[in-house]
Amino acid sequence: MADNAAPVTLRARKFITNRLLARRQFVLDVLHPSRPNVPKAELAEKLATMYKTEKARVVCFGFRTQFGGGRSTGFALIYDDEASQKRFEPKHRLVQSGLETKVDKPSRKLRHERKNRAKKFRGTKKTKAAEPAKKGK
């Protein structure tokens, strides 16, 4: 059975200090022989202690477990400050880390249907056409 207290070894490869993007970036090899996988939150915590930074500045993504298990490889970024993280990180990763809120928008199909309904009208009627058709009678 999997043991969550089992030791996990982290190895950084291709370490680069990227001054233009105010971050350190590297490929992260995770050795976890007696575990199926390691959560990204736990990896971020361990990296934060290794590189003496706060956990919120560490971003881990793109992990793939090697066939047969026991080893995963992914990418990690450690930002110098929150401002640079907000400036350079993609929005979806900011939402994952809790630095931004998710923008709620209607489904893609609904947006296309609304656009096509509006194309049938001119002028001020377009806004009325954009609303969904009433189901009555």
CSV table of N, CA, C and O in Angstrom, one decimal:
chain,number,residue,atom,x,y,z
A,1,MET,N,0.8,-1.2,0.0
A,1,MET,CA,0.0,0.0,0.0
A,1,MET,C,0.9,1.2,0.0
A,1,MET,O,2.0,1.2,0.5
A,2,ALA,N,0.4,2.3,-0.5
A,2,ALA,CA,1.1,3.6,-0.6
A,2,ALA,C,1.3,4.2,0.8
A,2,ALA,O,0.4,4.2,1.6
A,3,ASP,N,2.5,4.7,1.0
A,3,ASP,CA,2.8,5.3,2.3
A,3,ASP,C,3.1,6.8,2.1
A,3,ASP,O,4.1,7.2,1.4
A,4,ASN,N,2.2,7.7,2.6
A,4,ASN,CA,2.3,9.1,2.4
A,4,ASN,C,3.5,9.7,3.1
A,4,ASN,O,3.9,10.9,2.8
A,5,ALA,N,4.1,9.0,4.1
A,5,ALA,CA,5.2,9.5,4.8
A,5,ALA,C,6.5,9.1,4.2
A,5,ALA,O,7.6,9.4,4.7
A,6,ALA,N,6.4,8.3,3.1
A,6,ALA,CA,7.6,7.8,2.4
A,6,ALA,C,8.5,9.0,1.9
A,6,ALA,O,8.0,10.0,1.5
A,7,PRO,N,9.8,8.8,1.9
A,7,PRO,CA,10.7,9.9,1.5
A,7,PRO,C,10.5,10.2,0.0
A,7,PRO,O,10.3,9.3,-0.8
A,8,VAL,N,10.6,11.5,-0.3
A,8,VAL,CA,10.6,11.9,-1.7
A,8,VAL,C,11.8,12.7,-2.0
A,8,VAL,O,12.2,13.6,-1.2
A,9,THR,N,12.5,12.4,-3.1
A,9,THR,CA,13.7,13.1,-3.4
A,9,THR,C,13.5,14.1,-4.6
A,9,THR,O,12.9,13.7,-5.6
A,10,LEU,N,13.9,15.3,-4.5
A,10,LEU,CA,13.8,16.3,-5.5
A,10,LEU,C,15.1,16.6,-6.1
A,10,LEU,O,16.1,16.9,-5.4
A,11,ARG,N,15.2,16.6,-7.4
A,11,ARG,CA,16.4,17.0,-8.1
A,11,ARG,C,16.1,18.1,-9.2
A,11,ARG,O,15.2,17.9,-10.0
A,12,ALA,N,16.8,19.2,-9.1
A,12,ALA,CA,16.6,20.2,-10.1
A,12,ALA,C,17.6,20.1,-11.2
A,12,ALA,O,18.8,19.9,-11.0
A,13,ARG,N,17.2,20.1,-12.5
A,13,ARG,CA,18.0,20.1,-13.7
A,13,ARG,C,17.8,21.3,-14.5
A,13,ARG,O,16.7,21.9,-14.4
A,14,LYS,N,18.8,21.7,-15.3
A,14,LYS,CA,18.7,22.8,-16.2
A,14,LYS,C,18.2,24.1,-15.4
A,14,LYS,O,17.3,24.8,-15.9
A,15,PHE,N,18.9,24.4,-14.3
A,15,PHE,CA,18.5,25.5,-13.5
A,15,PHE,C,19.0,26.8,-14.1
A,15,PHE,O,20.1,26.9,-14.5
A,16,ILE,N,18.0,27.7,-14.3
A,16,ILE,CA,18.3,29.0,-14.9
A,16,ILE,C,17.8,30.1,-14.0
A,16,ILE,O,16.6,30.0,-13.5
A,17,THR,N,18.6,31.2,-13.7
A,17,THR,CA,18.0,32.4,-13.1
A,17,THR,C,17.6,33.3,-14.2
A,17,THR,O,18.5,33.9,-14.9
A,18,ASN,N,16.3,33.5,-14.4
A,18,ASN,CA,15.8,34.3,-15.5
A,18,ASN,C,15.5,35.7,-14.9
A,18,ASN,O,14.5,36.0,-14.3
A,19,ARG,N,16.5,36.6,-15.1
A,19,ARG,CA,16.3,38.0,-14.5
A,19,ARG,C,15.3,38.8,-15.3
A,19,ARG,O,14.6,39.7,-14.7
A,20,LEU,N,15.1,38.5,-16.5
A,20,LEU,CA,14.0,39.3,-17.3
A,20,LEU,C,12.6,39.0,-16.8
A,20,LEU,O,11.8,39.9,-16.7
A,21,LEU,N,12.4,37.8,-16.4
A,21,LEU,CA,11.1,37.4,-15.9
A,21,LEU,C,11.0,37.3,-14.3
A,21,LEU,O,10.0,36.9,-13.8
A,22,ALA,N,12.1,37.8,-13.7
A,22,ALA,CA,12.2,37.8,-12.2
A,22,ALA,C,11.9,36.5,-11.6
A,22,ALA,O,11.0,36.4,-10.7
A,23,ARG,N,12.5,35.4,-12.1
A,23,ARG,CA,12.2,34.1,-11.5
A,23,ARG,C,13.4,33.1,-11.7
A,23,ARG,O,14.3,33.4,-12.5
A,24,ARG,N,13.4,32.0,-11.0
A,24,ARG,CA,14.3,30.9,-11.2
A,24,ARG,C,13.5,29.8,-11.8
A,24,ARG,O,12.3,29.6,-11.4
A,25,GLN,N,14.0,29.2,-12.8
A,25,GLN,CA,13.2,28.1,-13.5
A,25,GLN,C,14.1,26.9,-13.7
A,25,GLN,O,15.3,27.0,-13.9
A,26,PHE,N,13.5,25.7,-13.6
A,26,PHE,CA,14.2,24.5,-13.7
A,26,PHE,C,13.3,23.3,-14.0
A,26,PHE,O,12.1,23.4,-13.7
A,27,VAL,N,13.9,22.2,-14.5
A,27,VAL,CA,13.2,21.0,-14.7
A,27,VAL,C,13.3,20.2,-13.3
A,27,VAL,O,14.4,20.2,-12.8
A,28,LEU,N,12.2,19.7,-12.8
A,28,LEU,CA,12.2,19.0,-11.5
A,28,LEU,C,12.0,17.6,-11.7
A,28,LEU,O,11.0,17.1,-12.2
A,29,ASP,N,13.0,16.8,-11.2
A,29,ASP,CA,12.8,15.3,-11.2
A,29,ASP,C,12.4,14.9,-9.8
A,29,ASP,O,13.1,15.3,-8.8
A,30,VAL,N,11.3,14.2,-9.6
A,30,VAL,CA,10.8,13.8,-8.3
A,30,VAL,C,10.9,12.2,-8.3
A,30,VAL,O,10.4,11.5,-9.1
A,31,LEU,N,11.7,11.8,-7.3
A,31,LEU,CA,11.8,10.3,-7.1
A,31,LEU,C,10.9,9.9,-5.9
A,31,LEU,O,11.1,10.4,-4.8
A,32,HIS,N,9.9,9.1,-6.2
A,32,HIS,CA,9.0,8.6,-5.2
A,32,HIS,C,8.8,7.1,-5.4
A,32,HIS,O,7.7,6.7,-5.8
A,33,PRO,N,9.7,6.3,-5.0
A,33,PRO,CA,9.7,4.9,-5.2
A,33,PRO,C,8.5,4.1,-4.5
A,33,PRO,O,8.0,3.2,-5.1
A,34,SER,N,8.1,4.6,-3.3
A,34,SER,CA,7.1,3.8,-2.6
A,34,SER,C,5.7,4.6,-2.6
A,34,SER,O,4.9,4.3,-1.8
A,35,ARG,N,5.6,5.5,-3.5
A,35,ARG,CA,4.3,6.3,-3.6
A,35,ARG,C,3.9,6.4,-5.1
A,35,ARG,O,4.7,6.4,-6.0
A,36,PRO,N,2.6,6.4,-5.3
A,36,PRO,CA,2.1,6.5,-6.7
A,36,PRO,C,2.4,7.8,-7.3
A,36,PRO,O,2.8,7.9,-8.5
A,37,ASN,N,2.3,8.9,-6.5
A,37,ASN,CA,2.6,10.2,-7.0
A,37,ASN,C,2.7,11.2,-5.8
A,37,ASN,O,2.3,10.9,-4.7
A,38,VAL,N,3.1,12.4,-6.1
A,38,VAL,CA,3.3,13.5,-5.1
A,38,VAL,C,2.5,14.7,-5.5
A,38,VAL,O,2.6,15.2,-6.6
A,39,PRO,N,1.6,15.2,-4.6
A,39,PRO,CA,0.8,16.4,-4.9
A,39,PRO,C,1.7,17.6,-5.2
A,39,PRO,O,2.8,17.8,-4.6
A,40,LYS,N,1.2,18.5,-6.1
A,40,LYS,CA,2.0,19.7,-6.4
A,40,LYS,C,2.1,20.6,-5.2
A,40,LYS,O,3.1,21.3,-5.1
A,41,ALA,N,1.1,20.6,-4.3
A,41,ALA,CA,1.2,21.5,-3.1
A,41,ALA,C,2.4,21.0,-2.2
A,41,ALA,O,3.1,21.9,-1.7
A,42,GLU,N,2.5,19.7,-2.1
A,42,GLU,CA,3.6,19.2,-1.3
A,42,GLU,C,5.0,19.5,-1.9
A,42,GLU,O,5.9,19.9,-1.2
A,43,LEU,N,5.1,19.4,-3.2
A,43,LEU,CA,6.3,19.8,-4.0
A,43,LEU,C,6.6,21.2,-3.8
A,43,LEU,O,7.8,21.6,-3.5
A,44,ALA,N,5.6,22.1,-3.9
A,44,ALA,CA,5.8,23.6,-3.7
A,44,ALA,C,6.3,23.8,-2.3
A,44,ALA,O,7.2,24.7,-2.1
A,45,GLU,N,5.8,23.1,-1.3
A,45,GLU,CA,6.2,23.3,0.1
A,45,GLU,C,7.7,22.9,0.3
A,45,GLU,O,8.5,23.7,0.9
A,46,LYS,N,8.1,21.8,-0.3
A,46,LYS,CA,9.5,21.3,-0.2
A,46,LYS,C,10.4,22.2,-0.9
A,46,LYS,O,11.5,22.5,-0.4
A,47,LEU,N,10.0,22.7,-2.1
A,47,LEU,CA,10.9,23.6,-2.9
A,47,LEU,C,11.0,25.0,-2.2
A,47,LEU,O,12.1,25.6,-2.2
A,48,ALA,N,10.0,25.4,-1.5
A,48,ALA,CA,10.0,26.7,-0.8
A,48,ALA,C,11.1,26.6,0.4
A,48,ALA,O,11.8,27.5,0.6
A,49,THR,N,11.1,25.5,1.0
A,49,THR,CA,12.1,25.3,2.1
A,49,THR,C,13.5,25.2,1.5
A,49,THR,O,14.5,25.7,2.1
A,50,MET,N,13.6,24.4,0.4
A,50,MET,CA,14.9,24.2,-0.2
A,50,MET,C,15.6,25.6,-0.7
A,50,MET,O,16.7,25.8,-0.5
A,51,TYR,N,14.7,26.4,-1.3
A,51,TYR,CA,15.2,27.7,-1.9
A,51,TYR,C,14.9,28.9,-1.0
A,51,TYR,O,15.0,30.0,-1.5
A,52,LYS,N,14.5,28.7,0.2
A,52,LYS,CA,14.3,29.8,1.2
A,52,LYS,C,13.4,30.9,0.6
A,52,LYS,O,13.7,32.0,0.6
A,53,THR,N,12.2,30.5,0.3
A,53,THR,CA,11.2,31.4,-0.2
A,53,THR,C,9.8,31.0,0.3
A,53,THR,O,9.7,30.0,1.0
A,54,GLU,N,8.8,31.8,0.0
A,54,GLU,CA,7.5,31.5,0.5
A,54,GLU,C,6.8,30.5,-0.5
A,54,GLU,O,7.1,30.6,-1.7
A,55,LYS,N,5.9,29.7,0.0
A,55,LYS,CA,5.3,28.7,-0.8
A,55,LYS,C,4.4,29.3,-2.0
A,55,LYS,O,4.3,28.7,-3.0
A,56,ALA,N,3.8,30.4,-1.7
A,56,ALA,CA,3.0,31.0,-2.8
A,56,ALA,C,3.7,31.5,-4.0
A,56,ALA,O,3.2,31.6,-5.1
A,57,ARG,N,5.1,31.7,-3.9
A,57,ARG,CA,5.9,32.1,-5.1
A,57,ARG,C,6.3,30.9,-5.9
A,57,ARG,O,6.9,31.1,-7.0
A,58,VAL,N,6.1,29.7,-5.5
A,58,VAL,CA,6.5,28.5,-6.2
A,58,VAL,C,5.4,28.0,-7.1
A,58,VAL,O,4.3,27.8,-6.6
A,59,VAL,N,5.7,27.7,-8.4
A,59,VAL,CA,4.7,27.2,-9.3
A,59,VAL,C,5.2,26.0,-9.9
A,59,VAL,O,6.3,26.0,-10.5
A,60,CYS,N,4.5,24.9,-9.8
A,60,CYS,CA,4.9,23.6,-10.4
A,60,CYS,C,3.8,23.2,-11.4
A,60,CYS,O,2.6,23.3,-11.1
A,61,PHE,N,4.2,22.7,-12.5
A,61,PHE,CA,3.3,22.2,-13.6
A,61,PHE,C,3.9,21.3,-14.5
A,61,PHE,O,5.1,21.1,-14.5
A,62,GLY,N,3.1,20.6,-15.3
A,62,GLY,CA,3.6,19.8,-16.4
A,62,GLY,C,4.2,18.5,-16.0
A,62,GLY,O,5.1,18.0,-16.6
A,63,PHE,N,3.7,17.9,-14.9
A,63,PHE,CA,4.4,16.7,-14.4
A,63,PHE,C,3.8,15.4,-15.1
A,63,PHE,O,2.7,15.3,-15.4
A,64,ARG,N,4.8,14.5,-15.5
A,64,ARG,CA,4.5,13.3,-16.1
A,64,ARG,C,5.2,12.2,-15.3
A,64,ARG,O,6.4,12.3,-15.0
A,65,THR,N,4.4,11.1,-15.0
A,65,THR,CA,5.0,10.0,-14.3
A,65,THR,C,5.6,9.1,-15.3
A,65,THR,O,5.0,8.7,-16.3
A,66,GLN,N,6.8,8.6,-15.0
A,66,GLN,CA,7.5,7.7,-15.9
A,66,GLN,C,6.8,6.4,-15.9
A,66,GLN,O,6.3,6.0,-14.8
A,67,PHE,N,6.9,5.7,-17.0
A,67,PHE,CA,6.2,4.4,-17.1
A,67,PHE,C,6.8,3.4,-16.0
A,67,PHE,O,8.0,3.3,-15.9
A,68,GLY,N,6.0,2.8,-15.3
A,68,GLY,CA,6.5,1.9,-14.2
A,68,GLY,C,6.4,2.6,-12.8
A,68,GLY,O,6.6,2.0,-11.8
A,69,GLY,N,6.3,3.9,-12.8
A,69,GLY,CA,6.1,4.7,-11.6
A,69,GLY,C,7.5,4.9,-10.9
A,69,GLY,O,8.5,4.6,-11.4
A,70,GLY,N,7.4,5.6,-9.8
A,70,GLY,CA,8.6,5.8,-9.0
A,70,GLY,C,9.4,7.1,-9.3
A,70,GLY,O,10.2,7.5,-8.6
A,71,ARG,N,9.0,7.7,-10.5
A,71,ARG,CA,9.7,8.9,-10.9
A,71,ARG,C,8.8,9.8,-11.7
A,71,ARG,O,8.2,9.3,-12.6
A,72,SER,N,8.8,11.1,-11.4
A,72,SER,CA,8.0,12.0,-12.2
A,72,SER,C,8.9,13.2,-12.6
A,72,SER,O,9.9,13.5,-11.9
A,73,THR,N,8.6,13.8,-13.8
A,73,THR,CA,9.4,14.9,-14.2
A,73,THR,C,8.5,16.0,-14.6
A,73,THR,O,7.4,15.8,-15.3
A,74,GLY,N,8.8,17.2,-14.2
A,74,GLY,CA,7.9,18.4,-14.5
A,74,GLY,C,8.8,19.7,-14.5
A,74,GLY,O,10.0,19.6,-14.5
A,75,PHE,N,8.1,20.8,-14.4
A,75,PHE,CA,8.7,22.1,-14.5
A,75,PHE,C,8.3,22.9,-13.3
A,75,PHE,O,7.2,22.8,-12.8
A,76,ALA,N,9.3,23.7,-12.8
A,76,ALA,CA,9.0,24.5,-11.6
A,76,ALA,C,9.6,25.9,-11.8
A,76,ALA,O,10.6,26.1,-12.4
A,77,LEU,N,8.8,26.9,-11.3
A,77,LEU,CA,9.2,28.3,-11.3
A,77,LEU,C,9.2,28.8,-9.9
A,77,LEU,O,8.2,28.5,-9.2
A,78,ILE,N,10.2,29.7,-9.6
A,78,ILE,CA,10.1,30.3,-8.3
A,78,ILE,C,10.3,31.8,-8.6
A,78,ILE,O,11.3,32.3,-9.0
A,79,TYR,N,9.2,32.6,-8.3
A,79,TYR,CA,9.2,34.0,-8.6
A,79,TYR,C,9.8,34.8,-7.5
A,79,TYR,O,9.7,34.4,-6.3
A,80,ASP,N,10.4,35.9,-7.8
A,80,ASP,CA,11.1,36.7,-6.8
A,80,ASP,C,10.1,37.5,-5.9
A,80,ASP,O,10.3,37.6,-4.8
A,81,ASP,N,8.9,37.9,-6.6
A,81,ASP,CA,7.9,38.6,-5.8
A,81,ASP,C,6.6,38.4,-6.4
A,81,ASP,O,6.4,37.9,-7.6
A,82,GLU,N,5.5,38.8,-5.7
A,82,GLU,CA,4.1,38.6,-6.2
A,82,GLU,C,3.8,39.4,-7.4
A,82,GLU,O,3.1,38.9,-8.3
A,83,ALA,N,4.3,40.6,-7.5
A,83,ALA,CA,4.1,41.5,-8.6
A,83,ALA,C,4.5,40.8,-9.9
A,83,ALA,O,3.8,40.8,-10.9
A,84,SER,N,5.8,40.3,-9.9
A,84,SER,CA,6.3,39.7,-11.2
A,84,SER,C,5.5,38.4,-11.5
A,84,SER,O,5.3,38.1,-12.6
A,85,GLN,N,5.1,37.7,-10.5
A,85,GLN,CA,4.3,36.5,-10.7
A,85,GLN,C,3.0,36.8,-11.4
A,85,GLN,O,2.6,36.2,-12.3
A,86,LYS,N,2.3,37.9,-10.9
A,86,LYS,CA,1.0,38.3,-11.5
A,86,LYS,C,1.2,38.8,-12.9
A,86,LYS,O,0.3,38.7,-13.7
A,87,ARG,N,2.4,39.4,-13.1
A,87,ARG,CA,2.6,40.0,-14.5
A,87,ARG,C,3.0,38.9,-15.5
A,87,ARG,O,2.5,39.1,-16.7
A,88,PHE,N,3.7,37.9,-15.2
A,88,PHE,CA,4.2,37.0,-16.2
A,88,PHE,C,3.5,35.6,-16.2
A,88,PHE,O,3.6,34.9,-17.2
A,89,GLU,N,2.9,35.2,-15.1
A,89,GLU,CA,2.2,33.9,-15.1
A,89,GLU,C,0.9,33.9,-16.0
A,89,GLU,O,0.2,34.9,-16.0
A,90,PRO,N,0.6,32.8,-16.7
A,90,PRO,CA,-0.6,32.8,-17.4
A,90,PRO,C,-1.8,32.8,-16.4
A,90,PRO,O,-1.7,32.4,-15.3
A,91,LYS,N,-2.9,33.3,-16.9
A,91,LYS,CA,-4.1,33.5,-16.1
A,91,LYS,C,-4.6,32.2,-15.4
A,91,LYS,O,-5.0,32.2,-14.2
A,92,HIS,N,-4.6,31.1,-16.2
A,92,HIS,CA,-5.1,29.9,-15.6
A,92,HIS,C,-4.3,29.4,-14.5
A,92,HIS,O,-4.8,28.8,-13.5
A,93,ARG,N,-3.0,29.6,-14.5
A,93,ARG,CA,-2.1,29.2,-13.4
A,93,ARG,C,-2.3,30.1,-12.2
A,93,ARG,O,-2.1,29.7,-11.0
A,94,LEU,N,-2.6,31.4,-12.4
A,94,LEU,CA,-2.8,32.4,-11.3
A,94,LEU,C,-4.1,32.0,-10.6
A,94,LEU,O,-4.2,32.0,-9.4
A,95,VAL,N,-5.1,31.5,-11.4
A,95,VAL,CA,-6.4,31.1,-10.8
A,95,VAL,C,-6.2,29.8,-9.9
A,95,VAL,O,-6.7,29.7,-8.8
A,96,GLN,N,-5.3,28.9,-10.4
A,96,GLN,CA,-5.0,27.7,-9.7
A,96,GLN,C,-4.3,28.0,-8.4
A,96,GLN,O,-4.6,27.4,-7.3
A,97,SER,N,-3.4,29.0,-8.4
A,97,SER,CA,-2.7,29.3,-7.2
A,97,SER,C,-3.5,30.3,-6.3
A,97,SER,O,-3.0,30.6,-5.2
A,98,GLY,N,-4.6,30.8,-6.7
A,98,GLY,CA,-5.5,31.6,-5.9
A,98,GLY,C,-5.2,33.1,-5.9
A,98,GLY,O,-5.6,33.9,-5.1
A,99,LEU,N,-4.3,33.5,-6.9
A,99,LEU,CA,-4.0,34.9,-7.0
A,99,LEU,C,-5.0,35.7,-7.8
A,99,LEU,O,-5.0,36.9,-7.8
A,100,GLU,N,-5.8,35.0,-8.6
A,100,GLU,CA,-6.9,35.7,-9.4
A,100,GLU,C,-8.1,34.9,-9.3
A,100,GLU,O,-8.1,33.7,-9.0
A,101,THR,N,-9.3,35.5,-9.6
A,101,THR,CA,-10.5,34.8,-9.6
A,101,THR,C,-10.9,34.4,-11.0
A,101,THR,O,-10.5,35.1,-12.0
A,102,LYS,N,-11.6,33.3,-11.1
A,102,LYS,CA,-12.0,32.8,-12.4
A,102,LYS,C,-13.1,33.6,-13.0
A,102,LYS,O,-14.0,34.0,-12.3
A,103,VAL,N,-13.0,34.0,-14.3
A,103,VAL,CA,-14.0,34.8,-15.0
A,103,VAL,C,-15.1,33.8,-15.4
A,103,VAL,O,-14.8,32.9,-16.2
A,104,ASP,N,-16.3,34.1,-14.9
A,104,ASP,CA,-17.4,33.2,-15.3
A,104,ASP,C,-18.0,33.8,-16.6
A,104,ASP,O,-18.5,34.9,-16.7
A,105,LYS,N,-18.0,33.0,-17.7
A,105,LYS,CA,-18.7,33.4,-18.9
A,105,LYS,C,-19.5,32.2,-19.4
A,105,LYS,O,-19.2,31.1,-19.1
A,106,PRO,N,-20.5,32.6,-20.2
A,106,PRO,CA,-21.4,31.5,-20.7
A,106,PRO,C,-20.6,30.5,-21.6
A,106,PRO,O,-19.5,30.8,-22.1
A,107,SER,N,-21.2,29.3,-21.8
A,107,SER,CA,-20.5,28.3,-22.6
A,107,SER,C,-20.2,28.8,-24.0
A,107,SER,O,-20.9,29.7,-24.5
A,108,ARG,N,-19.3,28.1,-24.6
A,108,ARG,CA,-18.9,28.5,-26.0
A,108,ARG,C,-20.1,28.3,-27.0
A,108,ARG,O,-20.4,29.2,-27.8
A,109,LYS,N,-20.8,27.2,-26.8
A,109,LYS,CA,-22.0,27.0,-27.7
A,109,LYS,C,-23.0,28.1,-27.5
A,109,LYS,O,-23.6,28.6,-28.5
A,110,LEU,N,-23.3,28.5,-26.2
A,110,LEU,CA,-24.2,29.6,-25.9
A,110,LEU,C,-23.8,30.9,-26.6
A,110,LEU,O,-24.6,31.6,-27.1
A,111,ARG,N,-22.5,31.2,-26.5
A,111,ARG,CA,-22.0,32.4,-27.1
A,111,ARG,C,-22.2,32.4,-28.6
A,111,ARG,O,-22.6,33.5,-29.2
A,112,HIS,N,-21.9,31.3,-29.2
A,112,HIS,CA,-22.1,31.2,-30.7
A,112,HIS,C,-23.6,31.3,-31.1
A,112,HIS,O,-23.9,32.0,-32.1
A,113,GLU,N,-24.5,30.7,-30.3
A,113,GLU,CA,-25.9,30.8,-30.6
A,113,GLU,C,-26.4,32.2,-30.5
A,113,GLU,O,-27.2,32.7,-31.3
A,114,ARG,N,-25.9,32.9,-29.4
A,114,ARG,CA,-26.3,34.3,-29.2
A,114,ARG,C,-25.8,35.2,-30.3
A,114,ARG,O,-26.6,36.0,-30.8
A,115,LYS,N,-24.6,35.0,-30.8
A,115,LYS,CA,-24.0,35.8,-31.9
A,115,LYS,C,-24.8,35.6,-33.1
A,115,LYS,O,-25.2,36.5,-33.8
A,116,ASN,N,-25.2,34.3,-33.4
A,116,ASN,CA,-25.9,34.0,-34.7
A,116,ASN,C,-27.4,34.6,-34.6
A,116,ASN,O,-27.9,35.0,-35.6
A,117,ARG,N,-28.0,34.6,-33.4
A,117,ARG,CA,-29.3,35.2,-33.3
A,117,ARG,C,-29.2,36.7,-33.6
A,117,ARG,O,-30.1,37.2,-34.2
A,118,ALA,N,-28.2,37.3,-33.0
A,118,ALA,CA,-28.0,38.8,-33.2
A,118,ALA,C,-27.7,39.2,-34.6
A,118,ALA,O,-28.1,40.3,-35.0
A,119,LYS,N,-27.2,38.3,-35.4
A,119,LYS,CA,-26.8,38.6,-36.8
A,119,LYS,C,-28.1,38.8,-37.7
A,119,LYS,O,-28.0,39.4,-38.7
A,120,LYS,N,-29.2,38.3,-37.2
A,120,LYS,CA,-30.4,38.4,-38.0
A,120,LYS,C,-31.2,39.7,-37.8
A,120,LYS,O,-32.2,40.0,-38.5
A,121,PHE,N,-30.6,40.6,-36.9
A,121,PHE,CA,-31.3,41.9,-36.7
A,121,PHE,C,-30.3,43.0,-36.9
A,121,PHE,O,-29.1,42.8,-37.0
A,122,ARG,N,-30.9,44.3,-37.0
A,122,ARG,CA,-30.1,45.5,-37.2
A,122,ARG,C,-30.4,46.4,-36.1
A,122,ARG,O,-31.5,46.4,-35.5
A,123,GLY,N,-29.4,47.3,-35.7
A,123,GLY,CA,-29.6,48.3,-34.7
A,123,GLY,C,-29.9,47.9,-33.3
A,123,GLY,O,-29.2,47.0,-32.8
A,124,THR,N,-30.9,48.6,-32.7
A,124,THR,CA,-31.1,48.3,-31.3
A,124,THR,C,-31.8,47.0,-31.0
A,124,THR,O,-31.8,46.5,-29.9
A,125,LYS,N,-32.3,46.3,-32.0
A,125,LYS,CA,-33.0,45.0,-31.9
A,125,LYS,C,-31.9,43.9,-31.6
A,125,LYS,O,-32.3,42.9,-31.1
A,126,LYS,N,-30.7,44.2,-31.9
A,126,LYS,CA,-29.6,43.2,-31.7
A,126,LYS,C,-29.5,42.8,-30.2
A,126,LYS,O,-29.3,41.6,-29.9
A,127,THR,N,-29.6,43.8,-29.3
A,127,THR,CA,-29.5,43.4,-27.9
A,127,THR,C,-30.7,42.5,-27.5
A,127,THR,O,-30.4,41.7,-26.6
A,128,LYS,N,-31.9,42.7,-28.0
A,128,LYS,CA,-33.0,41.9,-27.7
A,128,LYS,C,-32.8,40.5,-28.2
A,128,LYS,O,-33.1,39.5,-27.6
A,129,ALA,N,-32.2,40.4,-29.4
A,129,ALA,CA,-32.0,39.1,-30.1
A,129,ALA,C,-30.9,38.3,-29.3
A,129,ALA,O,-31.0,37.1,-29.3
A,130,ALA,N,-30.0,39.0,-28.6
A,130,ALA,CA,-29.0,38.3,-27.9
A,130,ALA,C,-29.5,37.5,-26.7
A,130,ALA,O,-28.9,36.5,-26.3
A,131,GLU,N,-30.6,38.0,-26.2
A,131,GLU,CA,-31.2,37.3,-25.1
A,131,GLU,C,-31.8,35.9,-25.6
A,131,GLU,O,-32.3,35.9,-26.7
A,132,PRO,N,-31.8,34.9,-24.8
A,132,PRO,CA,-32.4,33.6,-25.2
A,132,PRO,C,-33.8,33.7,-25.5
A,132,PRO,O,-34.6,34.4,-24.9
A,133,ALA,N,-34.3,32.9,-26.5
A,133,ALA,CA,-35.7,32.9,-26.9
A,133,ALA,C,-36.6,32.4,-25.8
A,133,ALA,O,-36.2,31.5,-25.1
A,134,LYS,N,-37.7,33.0,-25.7
A,134,LYS,CA,-38.7,32.7,-24.6
A,134,LYS,C,-39.4,31.4,-25.0
A,134,LYS,O,-39.9,31.2,-26.1
A,135,LYS,N,-39.5,30.5,-24.0
A,135,LYS,CA,-40.2,29.2,-24.3
A,135,LYS,C,-41.6,29.3,-23.8
A,135,LYS,O,-41.9,29.1,-22.6
A,136,GLY,N,-42.6,29.7,-24.6
A,136,GLY,CA,-44.0,29.8,-24.2
A,136,GLY,C,-44.9,29.3,-25.3
A,136,GLY,O,-44.4,28.8,-26.4
A,137,LYS,N,-46.2,29.2,-25.0
A,137,LYS,CA,-47.2,28.7,-25.9
A,137,LYS,C,-46.9,27.3,-26.3
A,137,LYS,O,-46.3,26.8,-27.0
